[in-house]
Coordinates of C-alpha atoms in Angstrom, one line a residue:
Chain A
M15 CA 107.9 124.2 14.3
K16 CA 110.9 126.5 14.1
E17 CA 114.2 124.9 13.2
G18 CA 116.4 124.2 16.1
Y19 CA 113.5 124.0 18.5
E20 CA 112.5 120.8 20.2
L21 CA 108.8 120.3 21.2
I22 CA 108.8 119.2 24.8
Y23 CA 105.3 120.0 25.9
Q24 CA 101.9 120.4 24.2
R25 CA 98.3 119.9 24.7
P26 CA 97.4 116.1 24.4
K27 CA 95.4 115.1 21.3
T28 CA 93.0 113.5 23.8
L29 CA 91.8 117.0 24.9
T30 CA 89.6 119.0 22.6
D31 CA 90.4 122.7 21.8
T32 CA 87.2 123.8 23.6
R33 CA 87.9 126.4 26.3
M34 CA 87.1 125.0 29.7
H35 CA 84.3 126.6 31.7
Y36 CA 85.8 125.8 35.1
C37 CA 86.6 128.6 37.5
P38 CA 90.2 129.8 37.8
G39 CA 92.2 127.5 40.0
C40 CA 89.8 124.6 39.9
F41 CA 91.4 121.1 39.9
H42 CA 88.9 119.8 37.4
S43 CA 91.0 121.3 34.6
T44 CA 94.1 119.9 36.1
M45 CA 92.6 116.4 36.5
H46 CA 91.1 116.4 33.0
K47 CA 94.5 117.2 31.6
L48 CA 96.4 114.6 33.7
M49 CA 93.9 111.9 32.8
M50 CA 93.9 112.7 29.1
E51 CA 97.7 112.8 29.0
V52 CA 97.8 109.3 30.5
V53 CA 95.2 108.1 27.9
E54 CA 97.5 109.5 25.2
E55 CA 100.7 108.2 26.6
M56 CA 99.2 104.7 27.0
D57 CA 97.8 105.0 23.4
L58 CA 94.3 104.2 24.6
Q59 CA 92.2 106.9 22.9
E60 CA 90.6 104.3 20.6
N61 CA 89.8 102.0 23.6
T62 CA 88.6 104.4 26.3
I63 CA 85.0 105.1 27.3
G64 CA 84.4 107.7 30.0
V65 CA 81.4 108.3 32.1
C66 CA 80.7 111.9 33.3
P67 CA 78.6 112.9 36.3
V68 CA 76.1 115.6 37.2
G69 CA 77.8 118.5 38.9
C70 CA 80.5 121.0 37.7
S71 CA 82.1 118.3 35.5
V72 CA 78.8 117.6 33.8
F73 CA 80.5 119.1 30.7
A74 CA 83.7 117.1 31.0
Y75 CA 82.8 115.4 27.7
E76 CA 83.2 118.8 26.0
Y77 CA 86.9 118.6 26.8
M78 CA 87.8 114.9 26.6
N79 CA 88.4 113.8 23.0
I80 CA 87.1 110.3 23.7
D81 CA 83.7 108.5 23.7
V82 CA 81.7 109.5 26.7
Q83 CA 78.4 108.8 28.3
E84 CA 76.7 111.3 30.5
A85 CA 75.1 109.6 33.5
A86 CA 72.2 110.6 35.7
H87 CA 73.1 112.1 39.1
G88 CA 74.8 109.4 41.1
R89 CA 74.5 106.6 38.6
A90 CA 77.9 106.8 37.0
A91 CA 79.1 103.6 38.6
A92 CA 76.1 101.7 37.3
V93 CA 76.5 103.2 33.8
A94 CA 80.2 102.3 33.9
T95 CA 79.3 98.8 35.0
G96 CA 77.1 98.4 32.0
I97 CA 79.7 99.7 29.6
K98 CA 82.5 97.6 31.1
R99 CA 80.4 94.4 31.0
I100 CA 79.8 94.9 27.3
H101 CA 83.4 95.9 26.6
P102 CA 85.6 94.1 29.2
D103 CA 88.8 94.8 27.3
K104 CA 88.3 98.6 27.0
L105 CA 89.4 101.2 29.5
V106 CA 86.4 102.6 31.3
F107 CA 86.4 105.3 34.0
S108 CA 83.7 107.1 35.9
Y109 CA 84.5 110.7 36.8
Q110 CA 82.4 111.8 39.8
G111 CA 82.2 114.5 42.5
D112 CA 81.4 114.1 46.1
G113 CA 77.6 114.7 45.9
D114 CA 77.4 112.2 43.0
L115 CA 79.6 109.4 44.3
A116 CA 79.2 109.7 48.1
A117 CA 75.6 111.0 48.6
I118 CA 73.0 110.3 45.9
G119 CA 75.1 107.5 44.3
T120 CA 76.5 105.8 47.4
A121 CA 74.6 102.5 46.7
E122 CA 75.9 102.3 43.2
T123 CA 79.5 103.2 44.3
I124 CA 79.5 100.7 47.2
H125 CA 78.1 97.8 45.1
A126 CA 80.3 98.4 42.1
C127 CA 83.3 98.3 44.4
N128 CA 82.0 95.2 46.2
R129 CA 81.6 93.4 42.9
G130 CA 85.1 94.5 42.0
E131 CA 83.9 96.1 38.8
N132 CA 87.0 96.4 36.7
F133 CA 86.8 100.2 36.0
T134 CA 88.5 103.2 37.5
F135 CA 86.7 105.7 39.7
I136 CA 88.1 109.3 39.6
F137 CA 86.5 110.8 42.6
I138 CA 86.8 114.6 42.9
N139 CA 86.2 115.4 46.5
N140 CA 86.1 119.2 47.1
G141 CA 83.7 119.0 50.1
I142 CA 81.0 121.2 48.6
Y143 CA 78.3 121.2 45.9
G144 CA 79.9 123.6 43.3
M145 CA 77.4 123.7 40.5
T146 CA 74.2 124.0 42.6
G147 CA 75.7 126.9 44.5
G148 CA 77.8 125.9 47.4
Q149 CA 75.6 123.5 49.5
M150 CA 76.9 121.0 52.0
A151 CA 78.5 117.8 50.7
P152 CA 78.8 114.4 52.4
T153 CA 82.5 115.3 52.6
T154 CA 82.2 118.9 53.9
L155 CA 84.5 119.3 56.9
V156 CA 83.3 119.7 60.5
G157 CA 82.6 123.3 61.1
Q158 CA 82.9 124.2 57.4
K159 CA 80.4 126.9 56.3
T160 CA 78.3 126.2 53.3
S161 CA 75.0 127.7 52.0
T162 CA 73.1 124.8 53.7
S163 CA 75.3 124.7 56.8
P164 CA 75.7 128.5 57.3
Y165 CA 76.9 128.1 60.9
G166 CA 79.3 125.3 60.0
R167 CA 78.8 121.5 59.6
E168 CA 77.4 120.0 62.8
P169 CA 78.2 116.3 63.2
A170 CA 75.3 115.9 65.8
K171 CA 72.9 116.9 63.0
V172 CA 74.5 115.6 59.8
G173 CA 77.3 113.2 60.8
L174 CA 80.9 113.3 60.0
P175 CA 82.5 113.7 56.5
L176 CA 82.6 110.4 54.7
K177 CA 86.1 109.0 54.0
M178 CA 85.3 107.1 50.8
A179 CA 88.9 106.0 50.0
E180 CA 89.2 104.4 53.4
I181 CA 85.7 102.8 53.0
V182 CA 86.2 101.3 49.6
S183 CA 89.7 100.0 50.4
R184 CA 88.1 97.5 52.7
F185 CA 86.4 95.6 49.9
G186 CA 88.0 92.4 48.9
R187 CA 87.7 92.9 45.2
V188 CA 88.9 96.5 45.1
A189 CA 92.5 96.4 43.8
Y190 CA 93.9 99.9 44.2
V191 CA 92.9 102.9 46.2
E192 CA 94.9 106.1 46.5
R193 CA 94.1 109.6 47.6
V194 CA 95.9 112.4 45.8
S195 CA 95.7 116.1 45.4
C196 CA 96.8 118.8 43.0
N197 CA 97.6 121.5 45.6
T198 CA 101.3 121.5 44.7
A199 CA 103.1 120.7 41.5
A200 CA 104.7 117.7 43.2
N201 CA 101.3 116.4 44.3
A202 CA 99.9 116.9 40.8
R203 CA 102.7 114.7 39.4
K204 CA 101.8 112.1 42.0
A205 CA 98.2 112.3 41.0
K206 CA 99.1 111.6 37.3
K207 CA 101.2 108.6 38.4
A208 CA 98.2 107.3 40.4
V209 CA 95.9 107.7 37.4
R210 CA 98.4 105.8 35.3
K211 CA 98.7 103.0 37.8
A212 CA 94.9 102.7 38.1
F213 CA 94.5 102.4 34.3
E214 CA 97.3 99.8 34.2
Y215 CA 95.8 97.7 36.9
Q216 CA 92.4 98.0 35.2
L217 CA 93.9 96.7 31.9
Q218 CA 95.4 93.8 33.9
K219 CA 91.9 93.1 35.2
L220 CA 92.8 93.2 38.8
G221 CA 89.5 94.7 40.1
T222 CA 88.2 98.1 41.0
T223 CA 90.6 101.0 41.0
F224 CA 89.7 104.2 42.9
I225 CA 91.5 107.5 42.9
E226 CA 90.2 110.1 45.3
V227 CA 91.3 113.7 44.6
A228 CA 91.4 116.1 47.5
S229 CA 90.1 118.9 45.4
N230 CA 89.2 122.6 45.8
C231 CA 86.4 125.0 45.0
P232 CA 87.7 128.6 45.3
S233 CA 84.3 130.0 44.1
Q234 CA 82.1 128.3 46.7
W235 CA 84.8 128.2 49.4
K236 CA 84.7 132.0 48.9
C237 CA 88.4 132.4 48.6
T238 CA 91.1 133.0 46.0
P239 CA 92.7 130.0 44.2
E240 CA 95.8 130.5 46.2
E241 CA 94.0 130.5 49.5
S242 CA 92.2 127.3 48.5
L243 CA 95.6 125.6 48.3
D244 CA 96.3 126.7 51.8
W245 CA 92.9 125.5 53.0
I246 CA 93.6 122.1 51.5
K247 CA 97.0 121.9 53.3
D248 CA 95.7 123.2 56.6
H249 CA 92.2 121.7 56.8
V250 CA 91.5 119.1 54.2
L251 CA 94.6 116.9 54.2
P252 CA 94.7 116.5 58.0
Y253 CA 91.2 114.9 57.8
F254 CA 91.6 113.3 54.3
P255 CA 95.3 112.2 54.3
L256 CA 97.0 111.5 51.0
G257 CA 98.5 108.1 50.2
V258 CA 97.9 104.6 49.0
F259 CA 95.2 102.8 50.9
K260 CA 95.4 99.6 48.9
E261 CA 97.5 98.3 46.1
P262 CA 98.0 94.9 44.4
E263 CA 100.9 93.0 45.8
K264 CA 103.9 93.3 43.5
K265 CA 105.1 90.1 41.9
E266 CA 108.7 89.3 42.8
K267 CA 111.1 89.5 39.9
Chain B
M14 CA 58.8 75.6 12.3
G15 CA 60.0 76.6 15.8
E16 CA 60.2 74.4 18.8
I17 CA 56.9 73.7 20.6
K18 CA 57.1 74.0 24.4
L19 CA 54.8 74.3 27.4
M20 CA 56.2 77.3 29.4
K21 CA 55.4 80.0 31.9
G22 CA 55.0 83.5 30.3
N23 CA 58.0 84.8 32.2
E24 CA 60.2 81.8 31.1
A25 CA 59.0 82.2 27.5
L26 CA 60.1 85.9 27.6
A27 CA 63.5 84.9 29.0
E28 CA 64.1 82.1 26.4
A29 CA 62.9 84.4 23.6
A30 CA 65.4 87.1 24.7
I31 CA 68.3 84.6 24.4
R32 CA 67.1 83.6 21.0
A33 CA 66.7 87.3 20.0
G34 CA 70.4 87.9 20.6
M35 CA 70.2 89.6 24.0
Q36 CA 73.8 90.5 25.1
A37 CA 73.1 91.7 28.7
Y38 CA 70.4 91.4 31.3
F39 CA 70.4 93.6 34.4
G40 CA 67.6 93.2 36.9
Y41 CA 66.5 93.1 40.5
P42 CA 64.2 90.3 41.7
I43 CA 60.5 91.2 42.3
T44 CA 57.4 89.1 42.3
P45 CA 55.7 88.2 40.0
Q46 CA 58.5 88.2 37.4
S47 CA 61.6 86.7 39.2
E48 CA 61.4 83.6 36.9
V49 CA 63.0 85.7 34.2
I50 CA 66.3 86.3 36.0
E51 CA 66.2 82.8 37.5
Y52 CA 65.7 81.3 34.0
L53 CA 68.5 83.4 32.6
A54 CA 70.8 82.5 35.5
R55 CA 70.2 78.7 34.9
E56 CA 70.8 79.0 31.1
E57 CA 73.8 81.4 31.4
P58 CA 76.6 78.8 31.2
K59 CA 75.3 77.7 27.7
H60 CA 75.3 81.2 26.3
N61 CA 77.4 84.2 25.9
Y62 CA 75.3 86.9 27.5
V63 CA 76.0 89.1 30.6
L64 CA 73.7 88.5 33.5
L65 CA 74.0 90.8 36.5
Q66 CA 71.7 91.0 39.5
A67 CA 71.9 94.7 40.3
E68 CA 71.6 96.2 43.8
S69 CA 68.4 98.0 42.9
E70 CA 66.1 98.8 40.0
V71 CA 67.7 102.2 39.9
A72 CA 71.1 100.6 39.3
A73 CA 69.7 98.1 36.9
V74 CA 68.2 100.7 34.5
N75 CA 71.5 102.7 34.6
M76 CA 73.4 99.6 33.7
M77 CA 71.0 99.3 30.8
Y78 CA 71.9 102.8 29.9
G79 CA 75.6 102.1 30.0
A80 CA 75.5 98.8 28.2
G81 CA 72.9 99.9 25.7
G82 CA 74.8 103.1 25.0
A83 CA 77.9 101.0 24.4
G84 CA 76.1 99.2 21.6
G85 CA 74.7 96.1 23.5
R86 CA 71.3 94.5 23.1
V87 CA 70.0 94.8 26.6
L88 CA 67.0 93.7 28.6
T89 CA 65.6 94.2 32.1
T90 CA 62.4 93.0 33.6
T91 CA 60.5 94.1 36.7
S92 CA 57.1 94.6 38.2
S93 CA 55.2 97.7 39.1
P94 CA 57.1 99.2 42.2
G95 CA 60.4 98.3 40.4
F96 CA 59.3 100.0 37.2
S97 CA 58.5 103.2 39.2
L98 CA 62.1 103.2 40.4
M99 CA 63.4 102.8 36.8
Q100 CA 61.5 105.8 35.5
E101 CA 64.5 108.2 35.9
G102 CA 66.6 105.9 33.7
V103 CA 63.8 105.5 31.1
S104 CA 63.5 109.2 30.7
Y105 CA 67.3 109.6 30.3
M106 CA 67.4 106.7 27.8
T107 CA 64.6 108.2 25.7
C108 CA 66.4 111.6 25.5
T109 CA 69.8 110.1 24.9
E110 CA 68.2 107.7 22.4
I111 CA 69.6 104.5 23.9
P112 CA 67.6 101.4 22.8
G113 CA 66.7 98.8 25.4
V114 CA 63.9 96.4 26.2
F115 CA 61.9 96.6 29.4
A116 CA 59.2 94.3 30.6
N117 CA 56.8 95.4 33.4
I118 CA 54.9 92.3 34.7
V119 CA 52.3 94.5 36.4
R120 CA 50.9 93.8 39.9
G121 CA 48.2 95.5 41.8
G122 CA 49.0 98.9 43.3
P123 CA 49.4 101.7 44.3
G124 CA 52.2 101.4 46.8
L125 CA 53.5 98.0 47.7
G126 CA 50.1 96.7 46.6
T127 CA 49.6 93.0 45.8
I128 CA 51.5 90.5 43.8
Q129 CA 48.3 89.6 41.8
P130 CA 47.8 90.8 38.2
S131 CA 46.8 94.3 37.3
Q132 CA 46.7 96.8 34.5
G133 CA 47.0 99.8 36.8
D134 CA 50.3 100.9 35.3
Y135 CA 48.8 101.8 31.9
F136 CA 49.1 105.6 32.4
Q137 CA 52.7 105.3 33.6
A138 CA 53.6 103.2 30.6
V139 CA 51.7 105.1 27.9
K140 CA 51.9 108.7 29.0
G141 CA 55.6 108.9 29.8
G142 CA 56.1 107.7 33.3
G143 CA 59.2 109.8 34.1
H144 CA 59.9 113.4 33.7
G145 CA 59.8 115.3 30.4
D146 CA 57.9 115.0 27.1
Y147 CA 58.4 111.5 25.9
H148 CA 57.0 108.1 25.0
V149 CA 58.3 104.6 24.8
I150 CA 57.0 101.9 22.5
V151 CA 54.5 99.8 24.6
L152 CA 53.6 96.3 23.5
V153 CA 50.8 94.4 25.4
P154 CA 50.9 90.6 25.0
N155 CA 47.9 88.6 25.8
S156 CA 49.4 85.1 25.7
V157 CA 52.5 83.2 26.5
Q158 CA 53.1 83.0 22.7
E159 CA 53.1 86.8 22.5
M160 CA 55.3 87.1 25.6
A161 CA 58.0 85.4 23.4
D162 CA 57.1 87.0 20.1
H163 CA 57.0 90.6 21.5
V164 CA 60.6 90.2 22.8
F165 CA 61.8 89.9 19.2
L166 CA 59.6 92.8 18.1
A167 CA 60.6 94.9 21.0
F168 CA 64.3 94.5 20.3
E169 CA 63.8 95.2 16.6
L170 CA 61.8 98.4 17.2
A171 CA 64.0 99.6 20.0
D172 CA 67.1 99.4 17.7
K173 CA 65.3 100.7 14.7
Y174 CA 64.1 103.9 16.4
R175 CA 66.8 104.1 19.2
I176 CA 64.1 104.1 21.9
P177 CA 63.2 102.0 24.9
A178 CA 60.6 99.5 24.2
L179 CA 58.3 98.2 26.9
I180 CA 56.5 94.9 27.2
L181 CA 53.6 95.7 29.5
S182 CA 52.2 92.5 30.7
D183 CA 50.7 91.3 34.0
G184 CA 51.3 88.8 36.8
A185 CA 48.8 86.3 35.3
I186 CA 50.4 86.1 31.9
G187 CA 53.8 86.0 33.4
Q188 CA 52.9 83.1 35.7
M189 CA 50.5 81.0 33.6
M190 CA 51.7 78.1 31.4
E191 CA 50.6 77.7 27.8
K192 CA 51.8 76.0 24.7
L193 CA 53.9 78.1 22.5
E194 CA 56.0 77.9 19.4
L195 CA 59.4 79.3 20.3
P196 CA 60.8 81.6 17.6
D197 CA 64.0 80.4 15.9
P198 CA 67.2 82.2 17.1
V199 CA 68.2 85.3 15.1
P200 CA 71.8 86.3 15.1
Y201 CA 72.1 89.9 16.3
K202 CA 74.4 92.0 14.1
P203 CA 74.8 95.3 15.8
N204 CA 74.9 98.4 13.5
K205 CA 75.2 101.2 15.9
P206 CA 77.8 103.8 14.7
W207 CA 76.5 106.2 17.5
A208 CA 77.5 103.8 20.3
T209 CA 80.4 104.5 22.7
T210 CA 82.8 101.8 21.7
G211 CA 86.0 103.8 21.7
K212 CA 86.8 106.7 19.4
T213 CA 88.6 105.4 16.4
K214 CA 90.6 107.6 14.1
D215 CA 88.0 107.5 11.3
R216 CA 85.3 109.2 13.3
E217 CA 84.5 112.0 15.8
R218 CA 84.0 111.1 19.4
N219 CA 80.6 109.7 20.3
I220 CA 78.9 111.5 23.2
L221 CA 75.7 110.2 24.7
T222 CA 74.0 112.8 26.8
S223 CA 70.6 114.2 27.6
L224 CA 72.0 117.5 28.7
Y225 CA 71.2 120.5 26.5
I226 CA 71.7 123.5 28.8
K227 CA 70.7 126.1 26.2
S228 CA 66.9 126.4 25.9
E229 CA 67.2 126.6 22.1
D230 CA 69.2 123.4 21.9
M231 CA 66.8 121.6 24.3
E232 CA 63.9 122.6 22.1
I233 CA 65.6 121.4 19.0
K234 CA 66.2 118.0 20.7
N235 CA 62.5 117.9 21.7
I236 CA 61.4 118.7 18.2
H237 CA 63.6 115.8 17.0
L238 CA 62.1 113.4 19.5
Q239 CA 58.6 114.5 18.7
K240 CA 59.3 113.9 15.0
K241 CA 60.5 110.4 15.8
F242 CA 57.4 109.8 17.9
R243 CA 55.1 110.8 15.0
E244 CA 57.0 108.5 12.7
I245 CA 56.5 105.6 15.1
E246 CA 52.8 106.5 15.4
A247 CA 52.6 106.4 11.6
N248 CA 54.3 103.1 11.1
E249 CA 54.1 100.9 14.2
V250 CA 50.5 100.7 15.3
R251 CA 49.4 97.1 15.9
F252 CA 46.0 95.8 16.9
D253 CA 43.7 92.8 16.6
E254 CA 39.9 92.5 16.1
Y255 CA 37.5 89.7 16.8
K256 CA 34.0 89.7 15.3
T257 CA 33.9 93.4 14.9
E258 CA 32.5 93.3 11.4
D259 CA 28.8 93.3 12.4
A260 CA 29.2 94.2 16.0
E261 CA 26.8 96.6 17.8
V262 CA 28.9 96.8 20.9
I263 CA 32.7 97.1 20.8
I264 CA 34.6 95.8 23.8
T265 CA 38.0 97.3 24.0
S266 CA 40.5 95.4 26.1
Y267 CA 44.2 94.5 26.0
G268 CA 46.4 91.9 27.6
L269 CA 44.9 89.4 30.0
T270 CA 41.4 91.0 30.1
S271 CA 41.2 90.7 26.3
R272 CA 41.2 86.9 26.7
V273 CA 38.3 87.2 29.1
A274 CA 36.5 89.7 26.9
K275 CA 36.9 87.3 23.9
K276 CA 35.0 84.7 25.9
A277 CA 32.4 87.2 26.7
V278 CA 32.0 88.0 23.0
D279 CA 31.4 84.3 22.2
I280 CA 28.9 83.8 25.1
G281 CA 27.1 87.1 24.2
R282 CA 26.7 86.1 20.6
E283 CA 25.2 82.7 21.7
Q284 CA 22.6 84.9 23.5
G285 CA 22.0 87.1 20.4
I286 CA 24.1 90.1 21.5
K287 CA 26.3 91.3 18.6
L288 CA 29.6 91.8 20.5
G289 CA 33.0 92.4 19.0
L290 CA 36.5 92.8 20.5
F291 CA 39.0 95.4 19.7
R292 CA 42.4 94.6 21.1
P293 CA 45.4 97.0 20.9
I294 CA 48.7 95.2 20.6
T295 CA 50.6 98.5 20.9
V296 CA 49.1 100.9 23.4
W297 CA 51.7 103.4 22.4
P298 CA 51.5 104.1 19.6
F299 CA 47.8 103.9 20.2
P300 CA 45.5 102.6 17.4
K301 CA 43.8 106.0 17.2
G302 CA 42.8 105.8 13.6
R303 CA 41.0 102.5 13.8
I304 CA 39.1 103.5 16.9
A305 CA 38.0 106.7 15.1
E306 CA 36.9 104.6 12.1
L307 CA 34.8 102.3 14.3
A308 CA 33.3 105.2 16.1
S309 CA 32.0 106.5 12.8
R310 CA 30.1 103.3 12.0
D311 CA 26.4 103.7 12.3
D312 CA 25.6 100.2 13.5
I313 CA 27.8 100.4 16.6
R314 CA 25.9 101.5 19.6
F315 CA 28.6 102.0 22.2
F316 CA 32.1 101.1 23.3
I317 CA 33.0 99.5 26.6
S318 CA 36.5 99.2 27.9
I319 CA 37.3 96.3 30.1
E320 CA 40.4 96.6 32.3
M321 CA 42.0 95.5 35.5
S322 CA 42.2 99.2 36.6
A323 CA 40.0 102.0 37.7
G324 CA 39.8 103.1 34.1
Q325 CA 42.9 104.1 32.3
M326 CA 42.9 102.9 28.6
V327 CA 39.3 104.0 28.5
E328 CA 40.5 107.6 28.4
D329 CA 42.4 106.9 25.1
I330 CA 39.3 105.2 23.7
Q331 CA 37.2 108.3 24.7
L332 CA 39.7 110.7 23.1
N333 CA 39.5 108.8 19.8
V334 CA 35.8 108.1 19.8
C335 CA 35.6 111.8 20.3
G336 CA 32.0 112.0 21.5
K337 CA 30.6 110.1 18.5
K338 CA 29.4 107.2 20.6
P339 CA 29.0 106.5 24.4
V340 CA 32.1 105.0 25.9
H341 CA 31.5 102.9 29.0
F342 CA 34.0 101.2 31.4
Y343 CA 34.1 98.1 33.6
G344 CA 37.1 97.2 35.6
R345 CA 38.3 95.4 38.7
M346 CA 41.2 96.5 40.8
G347 CA 43.6 95.1 43.4
G348 CA 44.5 92.0 41.5
I349 CA 41.0 90.8 40.6
V350 CA 40.3 89.5 37.1
P351 CA 36.8 90.3 35.8
T352 CA 34.8 87.3 34.6
P353 CA 33.0 87.0 31.3
Q354 CA 29.6 87.1 33.1
E355 CA 30.5 90.4 34.8
I356 CA 31.3 91.8 31.4
L357 CA 28.1 90.5 29.9
D358 CA 26.0 91.8 32.8
T359 CA 27.5 95.3 32.4
V360 CA 26.9 95.2 28.6
Q361 CA 23.3 94.1 29.2
S362 CA 22.7 97.0 31.6
H363 CA 24.0 99.5 29.1
L364 CA 21.9 98.0 26.2
K365 CA 18.8 98.7 28.3
E366 CA 19.7 102.4 28.7

């Protein structure tokens, strides 16, 4: 580094140099970075095992410089359960999209949460199936057009969008649930804080920690990255409100 | 000398798993094999293994994937409909090369079927079962003693080749009680540098995946797997023979029906029929070479496969006899076990042909 300069920001060593394949504006890139920054800041690279899903983030292991297992579609919670039971002292997370966590893998998600499996869910909810080409997700908003709901989601036919953060916060052994977004810089900073809290609670063995990210998909929402941020503010957040749904009680000092 | 016990096959399997250093069991109860998880649940406080009753067989196999991938010595047991549900995970584990031991205590099918013993899952076990080009190692015990012994062998082979190993048994062997000598405990010393245990500074990150999106890469992976399968076929074939030296008729049978067939051999010989029994102990890898050798022997008139199925292993016998001798079949389905007399009657009728 040049003399007189102070390094104040750089790529974390927990991210590889591989160029990400994600579309411009996609929150996957942001979330990967935030999570890997937390892993580095907490000095947990040697003690972290990730589980990646099927979906756009199927290649997440290309970018995260940690040990990773790639799970079958929907089974990340079961895979993470297996890893965590063998290594109860390591940091384990499952990184999943809405089709993975809230459709094909609902049973695995619900039961892992009910058991209070001591790992962290990072749930990327963008209300659409990105990788398979923009089909309807369990979290697609009412009236939202997708390739399998071309006239808009009809609740009478397919029900209402699933509110996973609200659902899992009801389980007694789930410790911490927060819904965050990355649609503004301020919200992205809050998202990173939430990831850090989740990892800290996990290391304290308090139970399941669950971060839902109100995410975007400019490509399949057929809009620009900037427009996708507006869509989140105007349509997604009114239905999927941000905030903490559950948190361990703070011990009095 | 190991401990002598009178045990059910399922319990012998469970106790052997503890002694073989099993670190985690994930499973979902299903008749006729629930004694395994019940036994392990009773014994859990005395040992240091993980026991988790999963929400489904689908979850159980993926817990195996996670725990096995993280370096653990892992076991699940199930019965036919449950093993069908596990096939997705078995395919993934085979491609990702995650070792783990499965036991399918087969019951009659298809569908929900019956809880009585069957060998109707042979094709599923031996020919792949899930999607893609793959095999798993398949051991077929025919006694309570082998239910225990095969657990040790299955763990050893699974770890050696980084492959799922399956104990393919049936509801009768799982449920019946026999005397056995329990193998002495063996401390398990994991040596799995590929496992996801946390990326230390001295190594690159470990990634366990079955995703190879480029066709060229997927073909390379397949070639690697096929090479491994050929190596297993060259080294791990196991079988047993009874009075085949001078036999004119070779009965081929595995598992429970091999016990019935052995009785038929003895009765037949008392009546002057020179019967012999060929019993595969591994059905994948299949004892191809030995079947071909027997098929070339002039004094052998024909083969007959005895199974509790509509005729499944008989196809592998035919493939390896390769037209040199007639290959007949006799089987019962739906949970019915053939008797020695039924076998002898069928042999007699073919001798008259």
